[in-house]
Amino acid sequence: MNKVNETTSLYCHVPFCLKKCPYCDFFSIPVATHDISSYAILLTKHLHLLPQQSEPKKLEAIFFGGGTPSLLPPGDVGKILQTAEELFGFTDGAEISLEANPGTVSAESLQGFKAAGVNRLSIGVQSLCDRNLHRLGRQHDVAAAHAAIGNARKAGFDNISCDLMFALPGQSAEDLTKDLDTLLEYQPEHLAVYGLTIEEGTPFFCLLEQGQLELPDEDQYVTAYRLLHDRLSVAGYRHYEISNFARPGFECRHNQRYWQRQPNLAIGAGAHSFYDQGWGERRAVADDLPKYVEQIRAGSEPSQVIESFDRLAAMAETLYLGLRTDRGVDAEQFRKRFAADLEEVYPEAVKKCGELLTLKEGFWRLNIDGWLLFNTLLSHFH
């Protein structure tokens, strides 16, 4: 396999949804008012406008995120991938992921995505209880979730990830266990688990403010998280990042690059990229589709620098991303990169973390108790 510094990854943002979920604060817009195939053409044009690297880097991972990327016709996905391969080249066995919502895919479209080159499918199951799906404002039911997973297997996908939400209003430990047991019958290679969080500006935030939404308390959240950790660990999954579990060898390569602060390119309205020149630079395309259309048609690369890192900011982000993972932060690499030991730079923060943060076999790591207090602990490192 190519070395890390000789490869990169590509994120493609597809901002269209059938309808925006009331808890979602990602950039997304209703698909009904837009021509999605014309957007796919813009994505292929955007690939040609990406900044040229001083040394050409092949793509080892491509990720179609959203929004609902499975609303794209498979033929359009194929054209985007073909252009990306022509411009950058793919490493052997490059991971090509596509997020798909049940109810937006069929046996035929899944076969089409597989033929187009997609080899990893991330299915937004969220819950296997119709009552909870309705509360979440999802556009599918349990039957559609079962059909999506089953049809994906029949289409030949042998790398399937399923999203599962927990800490839902009115959700008991028994409800969550039932969801998990049913999902595990499909033996997905990967699971992403997300506690429901309420983001400002969303309809759920308004309901919470008005006292019309009751969420599980902290103890219930912790119980649910530990239940997921214990059950999935016993079932043979590695809890390799705060919210992610994988069978050995099926960890999401695109996301691993992100957590290890490696460069990634990005196309599409609302897409974010990272370049590793100097201490690092993060760029973003505006959450503005008309502006994106105008810029691409004018032949101008639409991303803007949103953060240029200095040494201290780069150190803090290295810790924030690395400590999310079970791999942790490589002490020797940290020393080489920043000319200082972690405990030299952050003696008080290390002390405040106590036994939740350990240095073992050359890696700084948080245990599961540390992950449950992640934001509090990481605030000490700023």
CSV table of C-alpha atoms in Angstrom, one decimal, residues 9-277:
chain,number,residue,atom,x,y,z
A,9,SER,CA,-8.7,11.1,0.1
A,10,LEU,CA,-11.7,12.9,-1.4
A,11,TYR,CA,-14.9,13.9,0.2
A,12,CYS,CA,-17.9,14.7,-2.1
A,13,HIS,CA,-20.8,16.6,-0.4
A,14,VAL,CA,-24.2,15.9,-1.8
A,15,PRO,CA,-26.5,18.4,0.0
A,16,PHE,CA,-29.9,17.0,-1.1
A,17,CYS,CA,-32.5,15.2,1.0
A,18,LEU,CA,-36.1,14.2,0.6
A,19,LYS,CA,-36.8,16.2,3.7
A,20,LYS,CA,-34.5,17.7,6.4
A,21,CYS,CA,-34.7,15.8,9.7
A,22,PRO,CA,-35.6,18.0,12.6
A,23,TYR,CA,-32.4,17.2,14.6
A,24,CYS,CA,-30.0,17.7,11.6
A,25,ASP,CA,-27.8,20.8,11.4
A,26,PHE,CA,-25.7,19.7,8.4
A,27,PHE,CA,-26.1,21.7,5.2
A,28,SER,CA,-28.9,20.0,3.2
A,29,ILE,CA,-31.8,21.2,1.0
A,30,PRO,CA,-34.9,19.5,-0.4
A,31,VAL,CA,-34.1,17.6,-3.6
A,32,ALA,CA,-37.5,18.3,-5.2
A,33,THR,CA,-36.6,21.8,-6.2
A,34,HIS,CA,-33.2,20.9,-7.9
A,35,ASP,CA,-31.9,18.9,-10.8
A,36,ILE,CA,-29.5,16.5,-9.1
A,37,SER,CA,-27.8,15.4,-12.3
A,38,SER,CA,-26.8,18.9,-13.1
A,39,TYR,CA,-25.2,19.1,-9.6
A,40,ALA,CA,-23.2,15.9,-10.5
A,41,ILE,CA,-21.8,17.7,-13.5
A,42,LEU,CA,-20.7,20.5,-11.3
A,43,LEU,CA,-18.9,18.0,-9.0
A,44,THR,CA,-16.9,16.6,-12.0
A,45,LYS,CA,-16.0,20.2,-13.0
A,46,HIS,CA,-15.0,21.0,-9.4
A,47,LEU,CA,-12.5,18.1,-9.5
A,48,HIS,CA,-10.6,19.8,-12.3
A,49,LEU,CA,-10.5,23.0,-10.2
A,50,LEU,CA,-8.9,21.6,-7.1
A,51,PRO,CA,-5.5,23.0,-6.1
A,52,GLN,CA,-2.7,21.1,-7.7
A,53,GLN,CA,-0.5,19.2,-5.3
A,54,SER,CA,3.3,19.8,-5.4
A,55,GLU,CA,3.6,16.0,-5.5
A,56,PRO,CA,0.7,14.1,-7.2
A,57,LYS,CA,-1.1,11.9,-4.6
A,58,LYS,CA,-3.4,9.0,-5.4
A,59,LEU,CA,-6.7,8.6,-3.7
A,60,GLU,CA,-6.9,5.8,-1.2
A,61,ALA,CA,-10.4,6.7,0.0
A,62,ILE,CA,-13.5,8.5,-1.5
A,63,PHE,CA,-16.5,9.3,0.5
A,64,PHE,CA,-19.9,10.5,-0.8
A,65,GLY,CA,-21.6,12.2,2.2
A,66,GLY,CA,-24.6,14.5,2.7
A,67,GLY,CA,-27.4,15.1,2.7
A,68,THR,CA,-28.5,11.9,1.0
A,69,PRO,CA,-25.9,10.9,-1.7
A,70,SER,CA,-28.0,7.8,-2.6
A,71,LEU,CA,-30.4,10.3,-4.4
A,72,LEU,CA,-27.7,10.6,-7.1
A,73,PRO,CA,-28.3,8.4,-10.1
A,74,PRO,CA,-25.6,5.6,-10.1
A,75,GLY,CA,-24.5,6.6,-13.5
A,76,ASP,CA,-23.6,10.1,-12.2
A,77,VAL,CA,-21.6,8.5,-9.3
A,78,GLY,CA,-19.8,6.5,-11.9
A,79,LYS,CA,-18.9,9.6,-13.9
A,80,ILE,CA,-17.6,11.4,-10.8
A,81,LEU,CA,-15.4,8.4,-9.9
A,82,GLN,CA,-14.2,8.1,-13.5
A,83,THR,CA,-13.1,11.7,-13.5
A,84,ALA,CA,-11.4,11.4,-10.1
A,85,GLU,CA,-9.5,8.3,-11.2
A,86,GLU,CA,-8.3,10.1,-14.4
A,87,LEU,CA,-7.1,13.1,-12.5
A,88,PHE,CA,-5.6,11.5,-9.4
A,89,GLY,CA,-5.5,7.7,-9.8
A,90,PHE,CA,-6.7,5.3,-7.2
A,91,THR,CA,-4.5,3.1,-4.9
A,92,ASP,CA,-5.0,-0.6,-5.1
A,93,GLY,CA,-8.2,-1.5,-3.3
A,94,ALA,CA,-9.2,2.2,-2.7
A,95,GLU,CA,-12.2,2.5,-0.4
A,96,ILE,CA,-15.2,4.1,-2.1
A,97,SER,CA,-18.0,4.9,0.4
A,98,LEU,CA,-21.5,6.1,-0.2
A,99,GLU,CA,-24.0,7.2,2.4
A,100,ALA,CA,-27.5,5.8,1.6
A,101,ASN,CA,-30.8,6.3,3.3
A,102,PRO,CA,-33.4,3.4,3.3
A,103,GLY,CA,-36.3,4.4,1.1
A,104,THR,CA,-34.0,6.1,-1.4
A,105,VAL,CA,-32.4,2.9,-2.7
A,106,SER,CA,-33.7,-0.2,-4.6
A,107,ALA,CA,-32.3,-3.5,-5.6
A,108,GLU,CA,-31.6,-1.9,-9.0
A,109,SER,CA,-30.0,1.3,-7.8
A,110,LEU,CA,-27.7,-0.6,-5.3
A,111,GLN,CA,-26.6,-2.9,-8.2
A,112,GLY,CA,-25.9,0.3,-10.1
A,113,PHE,CA,-23.8,1.9,-7.3
A,114,LYS,CA,-21.8,-1.3,-7.1
A,115,ALA,CA,-21.2,-1.4,-10.8
A,116,ALA,CA,-20.2,2.3,-10.7
A,117,GLY,CA,-17.3,1.5,-8.3
A,118,VAL,CA,-18.8,2.0,-4.8
A,119,ASN,CA,-17.5,-0.8,-2.6
A,120,ARG,CA,-18.6,0.5,0.9
A,121,LEU,CA,-22.1,1.4,1.8
A,122,SER,CA,-23.1,3.4,4.9
A,123,ILE,CA,-26.8,2.9,5.5
A,124,GLY,CA,-28.7,5.4,7.7
A,125,VAL,CA,-30.8,2.9,9.6
A,126,GLN,CA,-30.9,5.0,12.8
A,127,SER,CA,-33.6,2.8,14.5
A,128,LEU,CA,-35.5,-0.4,13.9
A,129,CYS,CA,-38.5,0.9,15.7
A,130,ASP,CA,-41.2,2.6,13.6
A,131,ARG,CA,-42.3,4.8,16.6
A,132,ASN,CA,-38.7,6.1,17.0
A,133,LEU,CA,-38.2,6.7,13.3
A,134,HIS,CA,-41.4,8.7,13.2
A,135,ARG,CA,-40.3,10.8,16.3
A,136,LEU,CA,-37.0,11.4,14.5
A,137,GLY,CA,-38.8,12.7,11.4
A,138,ARG,CA,-37.1,10.0,9.3
A,139,GLN,CA,-38.5,9.4,5.8
A,140,HIS,CA,-38.3,5.6,6.0
A,141,ASP,CA,-39.9,2.8,8.0
A,142,VAL,CA,-38.4,-0.3,9.5
A,143,ALA,CA,-39.4,-2.4,6.5
A,144,ALA,CA,-37.4,-0.1,4.2
A,145,ALA,CA,-34.3,-0.4,6.4
A,146,HIS,CA,-34.5,-4.2,6.2
A,147,ALA,CA,-35.0,-4.0,2.5
A,148,ALA,CA,-32.0,-1.7,2.0
A,149,ILE,CA,-29.6,-4.0,4.0
A,150,GLY,CA,-30.9,-7.1,2.3
A,151,ASN,CA,-30.7,-5.6,-1.2
A,152,ALA,CA,-27.2,-4.3,-0.5
A,153,ARG,CA,-26.0,-7.8,0.3
A,154,LYS,CA,-27.7,-9.2,-2.8
A,155,ALA,CA,-26.0,-6.5,-4.9
A,156,GLY,CA,-22.6,-7.9,-3.6
A,157,PHE,CA,-21.7,-5.3,-1.0
A,158,ASP,CA,-19.4,-7.0,1.5
A,159,ASN,CA,-18.5,-3.8,3.4
A,160,ILE,CA,-21.7,-2.4,4.9
A,161,SER,CA,-21.8,0.2,7.7
A,162,CYS,CA,-25.1,0.9,9.6
A,163,ASP,CA,-25.9,4.1,11.5
A,164,LEU,CA,-27.7,3.6,14.8
A,165,MET,CA,-29.0,6.3,17.1
A,166,PHE,CA,-29.4,6.0,20.9
A,167,ALA,CA,-30.5,8.2,23.8
A,168,LEU,CA,-33.7,8.9,22.0
A,169,PRO,CA,-36.8,10.3,23.7
A,170,GLY,CA,-38.6,7.5,25.4
A,171,GLN,CA,-36.1,4.9,24.3
A,172,SER,CA,-35.5,2.2,27.0
A,173,ALA,CA,-32.4,-0.1,27.3
A,174,GLU,CA,-34.7,-2.9,26.1
A,175,ASP,CA,-35.6,-0.9,23.0
A,176,LEU,CA,-31.9,-0.3,22.2
A,177,THR,CA,-31.0,-4.0,22.8
A,178,LYS,CA,-33.7,-5.1,20.5
A,179,ASP,CA,-32.5,-2.7,17.8
A,180,LEU,CA,-29.0,-4.0,18.2
A,181,ASP,CA,-29.9,-7.6,18.2
A,182,THR,CA,-31.9,-7.2,15.0
A,183,LEU,CA,-29.2,-5.3,13.3
A,184,LEU,CA,-26.5,-7.8,14.2
A,185,GLU,CA,-28.5,-10.5,12.5
A,186,TYR,CA,-27.3,-8.9,9.2
A,187,GLN,CA,-23.6,-9.0,10.5
A,188,PRO,CA,-22.7,-5.5,9.2
A,189,GLU,CA,-18.9,-5.0,8.9
A,190,HIS,CA,-19.2,-1.6,10.6
A,191,LEU,CA,-21.5,0.3,13.0
A,192,ALA,CA,-21.6,4.0,13.7
A,193,VAL,CA,-23.6,4.9,16.9
A,194,TYR,CA,-24.7,8.4,17.7
A,195,GLY,CA,-26.4,9.7,20.8
A,196,LEU,CA,-29.1,12.2,19.9
A,197,THR,CA,-27.7,15.7,20.4
A,198,ILE,CA,-29.8,18.8,20.1
A,199,GLU,CA,-28.1,21.5,17.9
A,200,GLU,CA,-29.1,25.2,18.1
A,201,GLY,CA,-31.2,26.3,15.2
A,202,THR,CA,-32.9,22.9,14.6
A,203,PRO,CA,-36.6,22.2,15.1
A,204,PHE,CA,-35.7,19.9,17.9
A,205,PHE,CA,-33.9,22.7,19.7
A,206,CYS,CA,-37.1,24.8,19.5
A,207,LEU,CA,-39.1,21.9,20.9
A,208,LEU,CA,-36.6,21.4,23.8
A,209,GLU,CA,-36.7,25.1,24.6
A,210,GLN,CA,-40.6,25.0,24.7
A,211,GLY,CA,-40.5,21.9,27.0
A,212,GLN,CA,-42.0,19.7,24.4
A,213,LEU,CA,-39.1,17.3,24.0
A,214,GLU,CA,-37.9,15.1,26.9
A,215,LEU,CA,-34.4,13.6,26.5
A,216,PRO,CA,-32.8,10.8,28.6
A,217,ASP,CA,-30.8,12.0,31.5
A,218,GLU,CA,-27.0,11.7,31.8
A,219,ASP,CA,-27.2,8.3,33.6
A,220,GLN,CA,-29.4,6.9,30.9
A,221,TYR,CA,-27.0,8.1,28.2
A,222,VAL,CA,-24.1,6.5,29.9
A,223,THR,CA,-26.0,3.2,30.4
A,224,ALA,CA,-26.9,3.1,26.7
A,225,TYR,CA,-23.3,3.9,25.6
A,226,ARG,CA,-21.9,1.2,27.8
A,227,LEU,CA,-24.5,-1.3,26.6
A,228,LEU,CA,-23.4,-0.6,23.0
A,229,HIS,CA,-19.7,-0.9,23.9
A,230,ASP,CA,-20.2,-4.2,25.8
A,231,ARG,CA,-22.5,-5.9,23.4
A,232,LEU,CA,-20.6,-5.0,20.3
A,233,SER,CA,-17.2,-5.9,21.8
A,234,VAL,CA,-18.6,-9.3,22.7
A,235,ALA,CA,-19.9,-9.6,19.1
A,236,GLY,CA,-16.4,-9.2,17.8
A,237,TYR,CA,-16.4,-5.5,16.9
A,238,ARG,CA,-13.5,-3.2,17.7
A,239,HIS,CA,-14.5,0.1,19.4
A,240,TYR,CA,-12.0,2.0,17.4
A,241,GLU,CA,-13.4,5.6,17.7
A,242,ILE,CA,-15.8,7.2,20.2
A,243,SER,CA,-18.8,6.5,17.9
A,244,ASN,CA,-17.5,3.8,15.6
A,245,PHE,CA,-17.2,0.0,15.8
A,246,ALA,CA,-15.8,-2.3,13.1
A,247,ARG,CA,-14.9,-5.9,12.5
A,248,PRO,CA,-11.1,-6.2,12.1
A,249,GLY,CA,-10.0,-4.7,8.8
A,250,PHE,CA,-13.2,-2.8,8.2
A,251,GLU,CA,-12.4,0.5,9.9
A,252,CYS,CA,-13.5,3.4,7.7
A,253,ARG,CA,-10.3,4.5,6.0
A,254,HIS,CA,-11.6,7.9,5.0
A,255,ASN,CA,-12.5,8.8,8.6
A,256,GLN,CA,-9.2,7.3,9.9
A,257,ARG,CA,-7.3,9.7,7.7
A,258,TYR,CA,-9.4,12.5,9.2
A,259,TRP,CA,-8.7,11.5,12.8
A,260,GLN,CA,-5.0,11.2,12.1
A,261,ARG,CA,-5.0,14.7,10.6
A,262,GLN,CA,-4.0,13.6,7.2
A,263,PRO,CA,-4.7,15.6,4.0
A,264,ASN,CA,-8.1,15.3,2.3
A,265,LEU,CA,-9.6,17.0,-0.7
A,266,ALA,CA,-13.3,18.0,-0.9
A,267,ILE,CA,-15.8,18.9,-3.6
A,268,GLY,CA,-19.4,20.1,-3.4
A,269,ALA,CA,-21.3,22.9,-1.7
A,270,GLY,CA,-20.6,22.8,2.0
A,271,ALA,CA,-17.6,20.5,1.7
A,272,HIS,CA,-14.5,20.8,4.0
A,273,SER,CA,-10.9,19.9,3.1
A,274,PHE,CA,-7.6,19.8,4.9
A,275,TYR,CA,-4.1,20.6,3.6
A,276,ASP,CA,-1.0,19.7,5.5
A,277,GLN,CA,1.3,22.5,4.4
